[in-house]
């Protein structure tokens, strides 16, 4: 009986080892359906052959060799034990190679898809749709001004600064250039367009967002559409807080849309300045500019600006589906400081006067909370504090 157990174990290992080399199956697209069908057929064929091999060898051993040569039982038992050991080691080695390959494949989170990054001297034009007061508009315009890489900005911004946060995007340009001289991006404040009369109504589609974005410059520009708290946009608060894209055939221009979630979904689009709609219900943080909706817009605008710089036309740096990609900031959700975890933004700086939480200093004495960016040089999320 002991001999039979050893023999069964050995041939079980052999069959498993053979089947393990069959083509691995994974979810795939319709275009690869024929390849998947072939893989399934191959897998079943290999498994069937392994089963038949096991059956034939067992029958030969028990009904032919051992009855004729009784003294062979001890020798076969020793031999099979050695074979069992070798097969086990090979099995472990194969599993180790597969695990090593998996880790290697995941070491670079964001893949470069060979397309151009946003480069040159780019103006950021703000298109205000709906009712924003001058104080609210200044919160956003000061943030854009904080991204300027001029020497004056470097000297006037206290550390940690908005500009230091933005410098992480430079690493994507270095990575995309390989042996060539890397391109560079210089942002500056552009024009501001006001539409306080809701010319397209208070309920917008995504196509209407593109129409609004087209009111800005189409060359060397990023046009940012900012919708007021009383404007609904298709998908807003349901699956997104904003978006970015490009438009045009001959000369493409990049655009961004961000909505003010103050009265619609602050728990989703203005966290951590409002309690989240799900998850741990920790007390909300005090917004650095004393406006939950606008400070939430800065977070989302910052995330989308980083995505626009590194993936402006859908073929730059991203991971996953091109329709719903993980990008420079969205690859690091909910991380604003050291030690962040779901429901906790991380260790942040606190204004001694107002008690507001922030991690970046900006132009005109502003303070902002900015999301962590994925650092391609370390393959990790990098927060300012």
mmCIF file of C-alpha atoms in Angstrom:
data_model
loop_
_atom_site.group_PDB
_atom_site.id
_atom_site.type_symbol
_atom_site.label_atom_id
_atom_site.label_comp_id
_atom_site.label_asym_id
_atom_site.label_seq_id
_atom_site.Cartn_x
_atom_site.Cartn_y
_atom_site.Cartn_z
ATOM 1 C CA UNK A 1 0.000 0.000 0.000
ATOM 2 C CA UNK A 2 2.866 2.405 0.808
ATOM 3 C CA UNK A 3 4.403 1.645 -2.585
ATOM 4 C CA UNK A 4 1.075 2.361 -4.315
ATOM 5 C CA UNK A 5 0.764 5.717 -2.498
ATOM 6 C CA UNK A 6 4.247 6.770 -3.564
ATOM 7 C CA UNK A 7 3.581 5.766 -7.176
ATOM 8 C CA UNK A 8 0.269 7.628 -7.285
ATOM 9 C CA UNK A 9 1.893 10.741 -5.806
ATOM 10 C CA UNK A 10 4.711 10.700 -8.343
ATOM 11 C CA UNK A 11 2.454 10.399 -11.355
ATOM 12 C CA UNK A 12 0.126 12.999 -9.939
ATOM 13 C CA UNK A 13 3.095 15.392 -9.796
ATOM 14 C CA UNK A 14 4.131 14.459 -13.337
ATOM 15 C CA UNK A 15 0.637 15.087 -14.658
ATOM 16 C CA UNK A 16 0.381 18.402 -12.838
ATOM 17 C CA UNK A 17 3.781 19.471 -14.124
ATOM 18 C CA UNK A 18 2.782 18.697 -17.699
ATOM 19 C CA UNK A 19 -0.575 20.446 -17.340
ATOM 20 C CA UNK A 20 1.119 23.449 -15.762
ATOM 21 C CA UNK A 21 2.969 24.046 -19.033
ATOM 22 C CA UNK A 22 -0.302 24.354 -20.922
ATOM 23 C CA UNK A 23 -1.100 27.886 -22.136
ATOM 24 C CA UNK A 24 -2.334 30.055 -19.282
ATOM 25 C CA UNK A 25 -5.779 31.597 -19.737
ATOM 26 C CA UNK A 26 -6.757 35.126 -18.822
ATOM 27 C CA UNK A 27 -9.555 37.560 -19.681
ATOM 28 C CA UNK A 28 -8.974 39.026 -23.105
ATOM 29 C CA UNK A 29 -10.576 40.993 -25.900
ATOM 30 C CA UNK A 30 -12.881 39.757 -28.668
ATOM 31 C CA UNK A 31 -10.094 40.204 -31.216
ATOM 32 C CA UNK A 32 -8.152 37.448 -29.470
ATOM 33 C CA UNK A 33 -11.074 34.988 -29.223
ATOM 34 C CA UNK A 34 -9.478 32.552 -31.679
ATOM 35 C CA UNK A 35 -6.242 32.497 -29.668
ATOM 36 C CA UNK A 36 -8.201 31.809 -26.476
ATOM 37 C CA UNK A 37 -10.115 28.936 -28.108
ATOM 38 C CA UNK A 38 -6.836 27.392 -29.270
ATOM 39 C CA UNK A 39 -5.371 27.791 -25.777
ATOM 40 C CA UNK A 40 -8.394 26.063 -24.206
ATOM 41 C CA UNK A 41 -8.155 23.184 -26.690
ATOM 42 C CA UNK A 42 -4.424 22.810 -26.025
ATOM 43 C CA UNK A 43 -4.959 22.816 -22.266
ATOM 44 C CA UNK A 44 -7.582 20.053 -22.444
ATOM 45 C CA UNK A 45 -5.419 17.986 -24.808
ATOM 46 C CA UNK A 46 -2.363 18.185 -22.530
ATOM 47 C CA UNK A 47 -4.441 17.287 -19.450
ATOM 48 C CA UNK A 48 -5.989 14.299 -21.273
ATOM 49 C CA UNK A 49 -2.583 13.033 -22.441
ATOM 50 C CA UNK A 50 -1.197 13.358 -18.900
ATOM 51 C CA UNK A 51 -4.100 11.310 -17.553
ATOM 52 C CA UNK A 52 -3.625 8.602 -20.171
ATOM 53 C CA UNK A 53 0.123 8.470 -19.468
ATOM 54 C CA UNK A 54 -0.476 8.037 -15.745
ATOM 55 C CA UNK A 55 -3.012 5.238 -16.332
ATOM 56 C CA UNK A 56 -0.766 3.336 -18.750
ATOM 57 C CA UNK A 57 2.303 3.502 -16.504
ATOM 58 C CA UNK A 58 0.381 2.435 -13.401
ATOM 59 C CA UNK A 59 -1.151 -0.539 -15.251
ATOM 60 C CA UNK A 60 2.262 -1.605 -16.547
ATOM 61 C CA UNK A 61 3.868 -1.427 -13.092
ATOM 62 C CA UNK A 62 1.158 -3.160 -11.036
ATOM 63 C CA UNK A 63 0.023 -5.817 -13.476
ATOM 64 C CA UNK A 64 3.200 -6.615 -15.443
ATOM 65 C CA UNK A 65 6.529 -5.736 -13.791
ATOM 66 C CA UNK A 66 5.961 -6.196 -10.037
ATOM 67 C CA UNK A 67 4.061 -9.583 -10.233
ATOM 68 C CA UNK A 68 6.893 -11.026 -12.356
ATOM 69 C CA UNK A 69 9.727 -9.525 -10.272
ATOM 70 C CA UNK A 70 8.703 -9.333 -6.554
ATOM 71 C CA UNK A 71 12.163 -8.101 -5.512
ATOM 72 C CA UNK A 72 11.624 -5.121 -7.825
ATOM 73 C CA UNK A 73 9.143 -3.522 -5.386
ATOM 74 C CA UNK A 74 11.861 -2.190 -3.041
ATOM 75 C CA UNK A 75 13.934 -0.845 -5.945
ATOM 76 C CA UNK A 76 10.903 0.820 -7.551
ATOM 77 C CA UNK A 77 9.916 2.390 -4.248
ATOM 78 C CA UNK A 78 13.373 3.953 -3.791
ATOM 79 C CA UNK A 79 13.515 5.092 -7.411
ATOM 80 C CA UNK A 80 10.073 6.628 -7.293
ATOM 81 C CA UNK A 81 10.937 8.509 -4.096
ATOM 82 C CA UNK A 82 13.937 10.051 -5.859
ATOM 83 C CA UNK A 83 11.806 10.920 -8.876
ATOM 84 C CA UNK A 84 9.213 12.449 -6.563
ATOM 85 C CA UNK A 85 11.911 14.666 -5.019
ATOM 86 C CA UNK A 86 13.224 15.828 -8.421
ATOM 87 C CA UNK A 87 9.754 16.555 -9.774
ATOM 88 C CA UNK A 88 8.896 18.504 -6.612
ATOM 89 C CA UNK A 89 12.010 20.649 -6.975
ATOM 90 C CA UNK A 90 11.258 21.279 -10.639
ATOM 91 C CA UNK A 91 7.686 22.192 -9.722
ATOM 92 C CA UNK A 92 8.897 24.696 -7.098
ATOM 93 C CA UNK A 93 11.488 26.112 -9.497
ATOM 94 C CA UNK A 94 8.829 26.618 -12.174
ATOM 95 C CA UNK A 95 6.514 28.330 -9.671
ATOM 96 C CA UNK A 96 9.375 30.579 -8.566
ATOM 97 C CA UNK A 97 10.096 31.611 -12.163
ATOM 98 C CA UNK A 98 6.425 32.409 -12.720
ATOM 99 C CA UNK A 99 6.246 34.479 -9.510
ATOM 100 C CA UNK A 100 9.477 36.290 -10.406
ATOM 101 C CA UNK A 101 8.079 37.099 -13.834
ATOM 102 C CA UNK A 102 4.876 38.455 -12.286
ATOM 103 C CA UNK A 103 6.774 40.777 -9.950
ATOM 104 C CA UNK A 104 8.979 41.974 -12.798
ATOM 105 C CA UNK A 105 5.947 42.749 -14.955
ATOM 106 C CA UNK A 106 4.347 44.844 -12.192
ATOM 107 C CA UNK A 107 7.485 46.787 -11.209
ATOM 108 C CA UNK A 108 6.684 49.547 -13.715
ATOM 109 C CA UNK A 109 3.133 50.646 -13.000
ATOM 110 C CA UNK A 110 2.674 53.266 -15.725
ATOM 111 C CA UNK A 111 3.639 52.183 -19.235
ATOM 112 C CA UNK A 112 4.829 54.571 -21.919
ATOM 113 C CA UNK A 113 2.812 54.199 -25.129
ATOM 114 C CA UNK A 114 5.304 56.126 -27.325
ATOM 115 C CA UNK A 115 3.121 59.198 -27.850
ATOM 116 C CA UNK A 116 4.118 62.840 -27.282
ATOM 117 C CA UNK A 117 3.953 64.515 -23.901
ATOM 118 C CA UNK A 118 2.746 68.081 -23.518
ATOM 119 C CA UNK A 119 5.789 70.258 -24.196
ATOM 120 C CA UNK A 120 6.909 73.807 -24.855
ATOM 121 C CA UNK A 121 5.535 77.008 -23.397
ATOM 122 C CA UNK A 122 1.875 76.299 -22.652
ATOM 123 C CA UNK A 123 -0.783 78.758 -21.502
ATOM 124 C CA UNK A 124 -3.469 77.526 -19.129
ATOM 125 C CA UNK A 125 -6.736 79.260 -20.048
ATOM 126 C CA UNK A 126 -9.568 79.246 -17.495
ATOM 127 C CA UNK A 127 -13.149 79.126 -18.747
ATOM 128 C CA UNK A 128 -15.513 79.895 -15.857
ATOM 129 C CA UNK A 129 -19.006 78.529 -16.460
ATOM 130 C CA UNK A 130 -21.606 79.781 -14.013
ATOM 131 C CA UNK A 131 -21.405 81.804 -10.840
ATOM 132 C CA UNK A 132 -17.956 82.123 -9.250
ATOM 133 C CA UNK A 133 -17.076 85.096 -7.078
ATOM 134 C CA UNK A 134 -13.700 86.884 -7.399
ATOM 135 C CA UNK A 135 -12.320 85.173 -4.285
ATOM 136 C CA UNK A 136 -13.078 81.744 -5.717
ATOM 137 C CA UNK A 137 -11.522 82.603 -9.054
ATOM 138 C CA UNK A 138 -8.377 83.830 -7.291
ATOM 139 C CA UNK A 139 -7.925 80.462 -5.527
ATOM 140 C CA UNK A 140 -7.632 78.700 -8.896
ATOM 141 C CA UNK A 141 -5.683 81.397 -10.751
ATOM 142 C CA UNK A 142 -3.121 81.607 -7.932
ATOM 143 C CA UNK A 143 -2.687 77.837 -8.152
ATOM 144 C CA UNK A 144 -1.982 78.046 -11.899
ATOM 145 C CA UNK A 145 0.458 80.917 -11.298
ATOM 146 C CA UNK A 146 2.213 78.726 -8.697
ATOM 147 C CA UNK A 147 3.111 76.251 -11.458
ATOM 148 C CA UNK A 148 5.252 78.766 -13.331
ATOM 149 C CA UNK A 149 8.894 77.676 -13.357
ATOM 150 C CA UNK A 150 10.335 81.180 -13.453
ATOM 151 C CA UNK A 151 13.173 82.139 -11.133
ATOM 152 C CA UNK A 152 10.852 84.569 -9.364
ATOM 153 C CA UNK A 153 8.479 81.727 -8.515
ATOM 154 C CA UNK A 154 11.326 79.606 -7.174
ATOM 155 C CA UNK A 155 12.416 82.400 -4.826
ATOM 156 C CA UNK A 156 9.004 83.511 -3.583
ATOM 157 C CA UNK A 157 7.405 80.111 -2.842
ATOM 158 C CA UNK A 158 8.066 78.660 0.605
ATOM 159 C CA UNK A 159 8.855 74.971 0.826
ATOM 160 C CA UNK A 160 7.280 72.540 0.303
ATOM 161 C CA UNK A 161 5.899 74.302 -2.744
ATOM 162 C CA UNK A 162 3.451 73.750 -5.582
ATOM 163 C CA UNK A 163 6.374 74.029 -7.997
ATOM 164 C CA UNK A 164 8.317 71.302 -6.166
ATOM 165 C CA UNK A 165 5.256 69.059 -6.440
ATOM 166 C CA UNK A 166 5.033 69.768 -10.179
ATOM 167 C CA UNK A 167 8.728 68.943 -10.752
ATOM 168 C CA UNK A 168 7.889 65.241 -10.361
ATOM 169 C CA UNK A 169 6.400 65.375 -13.864
ATOM 170 C CA UNK A 170 9.867 66.227 -15.250
ATOM 171 C CA UNK A 171 10.874 62.610 -14.643
ATOM 172 C CA UNK A 172 8.345 61.426 -17.206
ATOM 173 C CA UNK A 173 9.983 63.628 -19.841
ATOM 174 C CA UNK A 174 13.414 62.202 -19.003
ATOM 175 C CA UNK A 175 12.070 58.659 -19.213
ATOM 176 C CA UNK A 176 10.338 59.224 -22.566
ATOM 177 C CA UNK A 177 13.393 60.775 -24.241
ATOM 178 C CA UNK A 178 15.788 57.825 -23.757
ATOM 179 C CA UNK A 179 19.032 58.919 -25.453
ATOM 180 C CA UNK A 180 17.628 62.136 -26.890
ATOM 181 C CA UNK A 181 17.565 65.501 -25.187
ATOM 182 C CA UNK A 182 14.375 65.483 -23.104
ATOM 183 C CA UNK A 183 11.587 67.873 -24.015
ATOM 184 C CA UNK A 184 10.296 70.200 -21.330
ATOM 185 C CA UNK A 185 7.070 71.891 -20.312
ATOM 186 C CA UNK A 186 6.617 75.430 -19.049
ATOM 187 C CA UNK A 187 3.154 76.445 -17.818
ATOM 188 C CA UNK A 188 1.935 80.002 -17.494
ATOM 189 C CA UNK A 189 -1.344 81.679 -16.673
ATOM 190 C CA UNK A 190 -3.342 82.394 -19.832
ATOM 191 C CA UNK A 191 -6.696 84.052 -20.478
ATOM 192 C CA UNK A 192 -9.803 83.884 -18.321
ATOM 193 C CA UNK A 193 -13.203 83.644 -20.005
ATOM 194 C CA UNK A 194 -16.380 84.220 -17.974
ATOM 195 C CA UNK A 195 -19.769 82.725 -18.839
ATOM 196 C CA UNK A 196 -21.888 83.869 -15.900
ATOM 197 C CA UNK A 197 -25.171 83.640 -17.812
ATOM 198 C CA UNK A 198 -25.097 79.848 -18.285
ATOM 199 C CA UNK A 199 -25.242 80.146 -22.090
ATOM 200 C CA UNK A 200 -25.702 76.370 -22.504
ATOM 201 C CA UNK A 201 -28.007 75.907 -19.513
ATOM 202 C CA UNK A 202 -27.353 74.349 -16.120
ATOM 203 C CA UNK A 203 -27.319 70.729 -17.251
ATOM 204 C CA UNK A 204 -24.426 69.912 -19.567
ATOM 205 C CA UNK A 205 -23.345 66.920 -21.617
ATOM 206 C CA UNK A 206 -19.737 65.951 -22.220
ATOM 207 C CA UNK A 207 -19.987 67.272 -25.777
ATOM 208 C CA UNK A 208 -21.020 70.658 -24.398
ATOM 209 C CA UNK A 209 -17.958 70.617 -22.138
ATOM 210 C CA UNK A 210 -15.843 70.226 -25.290
ATOM 211 C CA UNK A 211 -17.741 73.126 -26.893
ATOM 212 C CA UNK A 212 -16.876 75.311 -23.913
ATOM 213 C CA UNK A 213 -13.241 74.194 -24.008
ATOM 214 C CA UNK A 214 -13.053 75.173 -27.679
ATOM 215 C CA UNK A 215 -13.591 78.820 -26.683
ATOM 216 C CA UNK A 216 -9.974 78.978 -25.568
ATOM 217 C CA UNK A 217 -6.851 79.006 -27.722
ATOM 218 C CA UNK A 218 -6.212 75.952 -29.860
ATOM 219 C CA UNK A 219 -2.426 76.240 -30.048
ATOM 220 C CA UNK A 220 0.087 75.942 -27.193
ATOM 221 C CA UNK A 221 -2.686 75.902 -24.637
ATOM 222 C CA UNK A 222 -4.608 73.806 -22.141
ATOM 223 C CA UNK A 223 -8.195 75.005 -21.847
ATOM 224 C CA UNK A 224 -9.700 74.382 -18.413
ATOM 225 C CA UNK A 225 -13.501 74.410 -18.059
ATOM 226 C CA UNK A 226 -14.657 75.034 -14.484
ATOM 227 C CA UNK A 227 -18.370 74.479 -13.798
ATOM 228 C CA UNK A 228 -20.135 76.117 -10.851
ATOM 229 C CA UNK A 229 -21.791 74.327 -7.939
ATOM 230 C CA UNK A 230 -25.280 74.670 -9.463
ATOM 231 C CA UNK A 231 -24.277 73.115 -12.799
ATOM 232 C CA UNK A 232 -24.777 69.408 -13.386
ATOM 233 C CA UNK A 233 -22.620 67.542 -15.905
ATOM 234 C CA UNK A 234 -23.293 64.046 -17.186
ATOM 235 C CA UNK A 235 -21.367 61.593 -15.031
ATOM 236 C CA UNK A 236 -20.390 64.189 -12.424
ATOM 237 C CA UNK A 237 -20.548 62.758 -8.886
ATOM 238 C CA UNK A 238 -21.594 59.389 -10.301
ATOM 239 C CA UNK A 239 -18.280 58.198 -11.717
ATOM 240 C CA UNK A 240 -16.042 61.263 -11.994
ATOM 241 C CA UNK A 241 -15.078 64.607 -10.479
ATOM 242 C CA UNK A 242 -13.553 65.871 -13.716
ATOM 243 C CA UNK A 243 -11.857 64.714 -16.890
ATOM 244 C CA UNK A 244 -9.256 65.591 -19.504
ATOM 245 C CA UNK A 245 -8.904 64.949 -23.207
ATOM 246 C CA UNK A 246 -7.932 66.432 -26.546
ATOM 247 C CA UNK A 247 -9.865 67.777 -29.475
ATOM 248 C CA UNK A 248 -9.154 68.689 -33.106
ATOM 249 C CA UNK A 249 -7.771 66.833 -36.100
ATOM 250 C CA UNK A 250 -5.063 68.960 -37.695
ATOM 251 C CA UNK A 251 -4.002 70.803 -34.535
ATOM 252 C CA UNK A 252 -5.094 69.102 -31.350
ATOM 253 C CA UNK A 253 -5.566 71.062 -28.172
ATOM 254 C CA UNK A 254 -5.760 69.624 -24.675
ATOM 255 C CA UNK A 255 -8.609 70.421 -22.325
ATOM 256 C CA UNK A 256 -9.642 69.753 -18.742
ATOM 257 C CA UNK A 257 -12.999 69.912 -17.014
ATOM 258 C CA UNK A 258 -13.500 70.115 -13.249
ATOM 259 C CA UNK A 259 -16.791 70.654 -11.408
ATOM 260 C CA UNK A 260 -17.485 72.355 -8.077
ATOM 261 C CA UNK A 261 -18.898 69.596 -5.877
ATOM 262 C CA UNK A 262 -19.749 71.815 -2.895
ATOM 263 C CA UNK A 263 -23.515 71.185 -2.968
ATOM 264 C CA UNK A 264 -23.655 68.014 -5.061
ATOM 265 C CA UNK A 265 -21.072 65.490 -3.791
ATOM 266 C CA UNK A 266 -18.392 66.993 -1.518
ATOM 267 C CA UNK A 267 -17.911 63.619 0.158
ATOM 268 C CA UNK A 268 -16.782 62.182 -3.152
ATOM 269 C CA UNK A 269 -15.006 65.053 -4.897
ATOM 270 C CA UNK A 270 -13.846 67.282 -2.001
ATOM 271 C CA UNK A 271 -12.530 64.669 0.463
ATOM 272 C CA UNK A 272 -10.708 65.065 2.866
ATOM 273 C CA UNK A 273 -12.406 68.446 3.443
ATOM 274 C CA UNK A 274 -15.751 66.686 3.792
ATOM 275 C CA UNK A 275 -16.697 63.314 5.245
ATOM 276 C CA UNK A 276 -16.601 60.608 2.563
ATOM 277 C CA UNK A 277 -19.816 59.052 1.291
ATOM 278 C CA UNK A 278 -18.454 55.610 2.207
ATOM 279 C CA UNK A 279 -15.574 54.123 4.186
ATOM 280 C CA UNK A 280 -14.150 55.326 7.506
ATOM 281 C CA UNK A 281 -16.012 58.419 8.736
ATOM 282 C CA UNK A 282 -13.127 60.427 10.172
ATOM 283 C CA UNK A 283 -13.674 64.133 10.897
ATOM 284 C CA UNK A 284 -13.087 66.283 7.792
ATOM 285 C CA UNK A 285 -10.011 68.496 7.568
ATOM 286 C CA UNK A 286 -10.208 72.273 7.446
ATOM 287 C CA UNK A 287 -9.790 73.547 3.883
ATOM 288 C CA UNK A 288 -6.705 75.802 3.476
ATOM 289 C CA UNK A 289 -8.616 78.444 1.500
ATOM 290 C CA UNK A 290 -11.754 78.153 3.628
ATOM 291 C CA UNK A 291 -13.842 76.901 0.697
ATOM 292 C CA UNK A 292 -14.541 73.158 0.597
ATOM 293 C CA UNK A 293 -15.761 73.201 -3.011
ATOM 294 C CA UNK A 294 -12.884 75.264 -4.405
ATOM 295 C CA UNK A 295 -10.170 73.480 -2.423
ATOM 296 C CA UNK A 296 -11.634 70.223 -3.718
ATOM 297 C CA UNK A 297 -11.467 71.638 -7.254
ATOM 298 C CA UNK A 298 -7.763 72.404 -6.762
ATOM 299 C CA UNK A 299 -7.096 68.760 -5.835
ATOM 300 C CA UNK A 300 -8.902 67.492 -8.933
ATOM 301 C CA UNK A 301 -7.430 70.145 -11.220
ATOM 302 C CA UNK A 302 -3.920 69.311 -9.989
ATOM 303 C CA UNK A 303 -4.493 65.616 -10.680
ATOM 304 C CA UNK A 304 -5.821 66.297 -14.176
ATOM 305 C CA UNK A 305 -3.039 68.763 -15.029
ATOM 306 C CA UNK A 306 -0.439 66.108 -14.194
ATOM 307 C CA UNK A 307 -2.367 63.597 -16.335
ATOM 308 C CA UNK A 308 -2.641 66.095 -19.204
ATOM 309 C CA UNK A 309 1.099 66.796 -19.154
ATOM 310 C CA UNK A 310 2.108 63.121 -19.181
ATOM 311 C CA UNK A 311 -0.744 61.702 -21.287
ATOM 312 C CA UNK A 312 -2.242 64.591 -23.290
ATOM 313 C CA UNK A 313 -3.462 62.663 -26.349
ATOM 314 C CA UNK A 314 -4.152 59.203 -24.943
ATOM 315 C CA UNK A 315 -0.846 57.612 -25.949
ATOM 316 C CA UNK A 316 1.555 58.834 -23.251
ATOM 317 C CA UNK A 317 2.066 57.355 -19.783
ATOM 318 C CA UNK A 318 -0.798 55.325 -18.352
ATOM 319 C CA UNK A 319 -1.778 51.859 -17.215
ATOM 320 C CA UNK A 320 -4.868 49.842 -18.078
ATOM 321 C CA UNK A 321 -7.588 50.761 -20.532
ATOM 322 C CA UNK A 322 -7.107 53.911 -22.596
ATOM 323 C CA UNK A 323 -10.771 54.753 -21.910
ATOM 324 C CA UNK A 324 -10.303 54.598 -18.125
ATOM 325 C CA UNK A 325 -6.541 54.799 -17.512
ATOM 326 C CA UNK A 326 -4.518 55.042 -14.352
ATOM 327 C CA UNK A 327 -2.343 58.129 -14.752
ATOM 328 C CA UNK A 328 0.247 60.156 -12.850
ATOM 329 C CA UNK A 329 -2.069 61.118 -9.969
ATOM 330 C CA UNK A 330 -4.957 58.662 -10.260
ATOM 331 C CA UNK A 331 -2.420 55.859 -9.703
ATOM 332 C CA UNK A 332 -2.063 57.184 -6.125
ATOM 333 C CA UNK A 333 -5.662 57.682 -4.905
ATOM 334 C CA UNK A 334 -6.237 59.208 -1.473
ATOM 335 C CA UNK A 335 -2.539 59.810 -0.731
ATOM 336 C CA UNK A 336 -1.554 63.320 0.373
ATOM 337 C CA UNK A 337 1.125 62.715 2.995
ATOM 338 C CA UNK A 338 3.302 60.108 4.687
ATOM 339 C CA UNK A 339 1.474 57.162 6.215
ATOM 340 C CA UNK A 340 -1.751 57.622 4.241
ATOM 341 C CA UNK A 341 -4.277 54.796 4.160
ATOM 342 C CA UNK A 342 -7.972 54.552 3.170
ATOM 343 C CA UNK A 343 -9.848 57.211 5.110
ATOM 344 C CA UNK A 344 -6.652 58.937 6.278
ATOM 345 C CA UNK A 345 -4.936 61.504 4.030
ATOM 346 C CA UNK A 346 -1.546 61.140 5.723
ATOM 347 C CA UNK A 347 0.656 63.368 7.876
ATOM 348 C CA UNK A 348 0.054 66.941 6.708
ATOM 349 C CA UNK A 349 1.140 70.438 7.640
ATOM 350 C CA UNK A 350 -1.307 72.451 9.744
ATOM 351 C CA UNK A 351 -1.685 76.211 9.649
ATOM 352 C CA UNK A 352 -1.138 77.472 13.203
ATOM 353 C CA UNK A 353 -3.672 80.273 12.763
ATOM 354 C CA UNK A 354 -6.562 78.632 10.931
ATOM 355 C CA UNK A 355 -5.978 74.959 11.745
ATOM 356 C CA UNK A 356 -6.224 74.166 8.030
ATOM 357 C CA UNK A 357 -4.384 71.164 6.594
ATOM 358 C CA UNK A 358 -2.116 71.535 3.558
ATOM 359 C CA UNK A 359 1.056 70.188 1.973
ATOM 360 C CA UNK A 360 2.096 72.893 -0.520
ATOM 361 C CA UNK A 361 2.786 76.610 -0.497
ATOM 362 C CA UNK A 362 1.815 78.632 -3.545
ATOM 363 C CA UNK A 363 1.836 82.108 -5.033
ATOM 364 C CA UNK A 364 0.531 85.087 -3.068
ATOM 365 C CA UNK A 365 0.858 83.260 0.233
ATOM 366 C CA UNK A 366 -1.611 80.536 -0.763
ATOM 367 C CA UNK A 367 -1.663 77.077 0.781
ATOM 368 C CA UNK A 368 -2.976 74.038 -1.053
ATOM 369 C CA UNK A 369 -3.505 70.314 -0.578
ATOM 370 C CA UNK A 370 -2.141 68.419 -3.594
ATOM 371 C CA UNK A 371 -2.345 64.710 -4.411
ATOM 372 C CA UNK A 372 0.654 62.397 -4.477
ATOM 373 C CA UNK A 373 2.099 61.725 -7.928
ATOM 374 C CA UNK A 374 3.456 58.439 -9.195
ATOM 375 C CA UNK A 375 7.244 58.753 -9.434
ATOM 376 C CA UNK A 376 8.435 56.684 -12.427
ATOM 377 C CA UNK A 377 12.039 56.713 -11.183
ATOM 378 C CA UNK A 378 11.109 54.849 -7.991
ATOM 379 C CA UNK A 379 7.849 53.187 -9.134
ATOM 380 C CA UNK A 380 6.122 54.547 -6.053
ATOM 381 C CA UNK A 381 3.733 57.303 -5.021
ATOM 382 C CA UNK A 382 5.517 60.487 -3.998
ATOM 383 C CA UNK A 383 3.854 63.005 -1.656
ATOM 384 C CA UNK A 384 5.302 66.364 -0.721
ATOM 385 C CA UNK A 385 5.219 65.685 3.036
#
